[in-house]
Amino acid sequence: MASMYCPKCGMPNDSRVAFCGSCGYALQATGAVTFYPPQGQQSSPHPTNVPSPYPTGNMPSSPTYPANGTPPPPPYPTGNMPSSPTYTAVGAPPPPPYPTGNTPSSPTYPADGTQFPPAAYPKSESNLPPLQPQQPRQGKKGIIAILAVVVVVILVGAVVAGIFAYTSHNTASSKSGSSSATQGTTATPAATANSSSATPSITATPAVTANAYSAIQPGPGCDTNGGTWTPQDIGKITCGTQITINSSNSRGYLYLQLPNNQPFSSNNTIGITGGLNGYSDSVGNCVGLAEQGVKSGFLVEYCYDGRWYIYSISSTGAIVQTLAKNITSTRTSEQLSLALKGTSLSFTIDSEVHIINVSPLQPTKVAITYFAGGGGGESVTVTNFSYTA
């Protein structure tokens, strides 16, 4: 049987094996030297005069073979290497260096140059782990659809809000119109024996709103529109309306509080129709209007002899200072009005207007005033009170 020497370790191997049984070197690919023994002779484990496959001196580990076929000594002392193989008889293939299967990494090489077994995992799709399914990406169409839905929702909300606001406005307008219906007046009480003039005729009462109020017959028990009237230093009030002052040279106030305690505007106008009765004294009677704040106020008066006055007053109605005065024509009936517009005060006597500059005032109450310049028991007739803001 032919033997083949490993060019790496120098050990003999069967010529049919592909790798050295000692060191695992590939014999078929390197052209290892094959030794054939003579016919009838037992093959020697080492041929004589076998030339080295490599140039002398190039391979430090190349073995030096002695003459007469004597096997060379092992590269390492016997027993020093646990893995040193034990060789069998001449010509027999050596056993593998490790038991088959004991070492997972030990290769088992097939004989006759057969191919290596396939890898543990052949390259086929059936042996690969399944891939995770990928979620499809949303394209631009999905984003555009979402934006369109948002725009539609916003438009619908705006339309609903507009309808709601329009309906609420119409409802509030209808309620305001219904609350401003004209209220009927009751029968006027008969004038008493103290009355010196006929009772004025009764007309329809204007609407009562947050910015306007009127009373044809001012005074407690005479006004039917809900206002509250409070007299100060007035002896008697007769619906019609006659105001009587019992003391001479004294001034009385008939204060008004709007219905439901509504506040007065700082820019407003109040007015009355007055009818003075003349007396023989030099002072005469005066009818007027007043607006008072927490600490101060203003008073305007027209007197029987044609004199008029504009005063600053205290919160209790006492005269503090005369701001303006003059004289005009005398008359037995007059339309008087007092208007506050910021720093402007206007006093109107019929069509005659007098304007001065004053400090702004926030009124807390308004009043009709009467000054009795003669003896006690003198009276004045006032009707058609009005307040507008």
XYZ file of C-alpha atoms in Angstrom, residues 44 161 181 216 263 265 276 286 321 343 349 354 364 376:
14
model
C 8.852 1.083 5.480
C -71.647 79.629 16.762
C -94.525 98.425 26.540
C -95.944 112.677 34.777
C -77.548 103.538 39.085
C -75.163 107.719 34.638
C -94.425 129.282 40.054
C -87.729 129.326 42.946
C -70.849 128.312 46.286
C -66.873 118.608 32.768
C -84.756 127.546 30.672
C -76.377 128.481 30.097
C -76.003 108.870 43.403
C -94.839 129.521 55.192
